[in-house]
XYZ file of C-alpha atoms in Angstrom:
142
model
C 260.050 142.216 192.005
C 259.355 142.556 195.462
C 262.360 144.668 195.709
C 261.127 146.940 193.138
C 257.511 146.917 194.855
C 258.357 147.611 198.466
C 260.571 150.706 197.043
C 257.622 151.867 194.953
C 254.790 151.886 198.054
C 257.367 152.671 200.520
C 258.348 156.030 198.644
C 254.816 156.984 197.665
C 254.086 160.230 199.339
C 250.637 161.578 198.045
C 249.050 158.472 198.166
C 249.365 157.862 201.858
C 246.244 160.177 202.731
C 244.069 158.875 200.173
C 245.084 155.593 200.021
C 245.038 154.742 203.415
C 243.183 151.540 203.091
C 245.723 150.122 200.971
C 248.669 151.187 202.873
C 247.585 150.083 206.196
C 246.672 146.802 204.482
C 250.610 146.577 202.945
C 251.735 147.469 205.943
C 250.218 144.590 207.955
C 251.543 141.916 205.346
C 254.932 143.239 205.290
C 255.597 142.539 209.218
C 253.386 139.311 208.192
C 255.845 138.937 206.092
C 259.112 140.169 208.372
C 257.802 137.401 211.178
C 257.554 134.624 208.378
C 261.431 135.050 206.590
C 263.233 132.659 208.207
C 260.749 129.855 207.672
C 261.858 129.528 203.807
C 264.968 128.508 203.040
C 266.935 131.546 202.329
C 264.945 133.460 203.778
C 262.093 135.757 202.208
C 264.019 138.643 202.689
C 268.003 139.260 202.659
C 268.792 140.699 205.567
C 272.871 141.212 205.031
C 273.948 144.097 205.417
C 272.864 145.230 201.665
C 269.401 144.187 201.885
C 268.628 144.913 205.206
C 270.082 148.513 204.606
C 267.884 149.312 201.670
C 264.770 147.891 203.838
C 265.444 149.791 206.561
C 266.032 153.207 204.462
C 262.694 152.620 202.887
C 261.550 152.316 205.972
C 262.704 155.556 207.474
C 261.931 157.512 203.868
C 258.077 156.215 205.208
C 258.201 157.003 208.584
C 259.806 160.282 207.472
C 256.520 160.206 204.714
C 253.893 159.476 207.236
C 254.627 162.313 209.537
C 254.710 164.857 207.186
C 251.060 163.714 206.103
C 249.914 163.053 209.513
C 251.342 166.343 210.557
C 249.460 168.428 207.023
C 246.401 166.920 207.740
C 245.747 165.619 210.858
C 245.042 162.076 212.571
C 242.282 161.095 210.817
C 240.385 157.774 210.742
C 242.595 156.328 207.719
C 245.633 157.616 208.073
C 245.445 156.980 212.164
C 245.740 153.226 210.731
C 248.362 153.718 208.499
C 250.606 155.119 211.631
C 249.474 152.176 213.541
C 250.266 149.117 211.494
C 253.371 150.989 210.672
C 254.136 151.028 214.128
C 253.680 147.345 214.504
C 256.292 147.285 211.640
C 258.801 149.574 213.576
C 258.393 148.076 217.062
C 258.985 144.393 214.985
C 262.045 145.295 213.369
C 263.580 147.759 216.401
C 262.936 144.131 218.003
C 264.068 141.563 216.326
C 267.007 143.488 214.150
C 267.428 146.670 217.035
C 266.990 148.621 214.124
C 266.077 152.523 215.107
C 263.468 154.125 212.392
C 263.702 157.710 213.956
C 265.810 160.831 212.704
C 267.353 161.183 216.292
C 270.699 160.783 215.146
C 274.306 162.178 216.006
C 276.297 163.253 212.863
C 279.487 164.214 215.369
C 280.774 164.926 218.659
C 282.901 163.187 220.793
C 283.237 160.259 222.057
C 284.798 158.063 224.462
C 287.092 155.230 223.656
C 288.235 152.362 226.206
C 291.450 153.871 227.389
C 289.405 156.764 228.422
C 291.121 159.104 225.377
C 288.342 161.411 223.979
C 288.362 162.015 220.305
C 285.515 163.885 217.669
C 284.258 161.772 215.638
C 281.826 162.732 212.700
C 279.522 160.368 210.344
C 278.055 160.741 206.821
C 276.643 157.632 206.750
C 273.073 159.549 206.892
C 273.430 162.099 204.499
C 271.945 160.373 201.475
C 268.104 159.798 203.411
C 267.480 163.469 203.628
C 264.910 163.574 200.747
C 262.478 166.041 201.990
C 261.090 169.090 200.607
C 262.258 169.973 197.344
C 265.055 167.065 197.243
C 261.677 164.650 197.601
C 261.624 162.589 194.971
C 258.477 163.520 192.775
C 256.123 161.424 189.669
C 256.233 162.903 186.288
C 254.035 162.101 184.048
C 255.221 162.160 180.114
């Protein structure tokens, strides 16, 4: 159930501005739960490759949404609180899991191996994370 709630809240786009107090409180709670994840037998979160990748992808998407919201509305009081709380979560996962939540990744380039040989590398790992613009998910009322 918690995964569904995380996915629902962290993929909202339009509500970030109108419900900024909720999002700030939600992010504060998320950070507290991440801090205590090892206090419970089995952990509150599955931080294995699959579980960690799930949360990491949600946080990356939310960071992108938050950035777009800040660009379009400016830094108003409520949205600024959401930004500050997200930065707390981002710094925590960076310190504890070495996660980089930004979109500044090289997708192809040259890599030098230990023996000095240069090889061309290309990664398709982040292609599925571009859900902005016309590819953004939308809620449809039936």
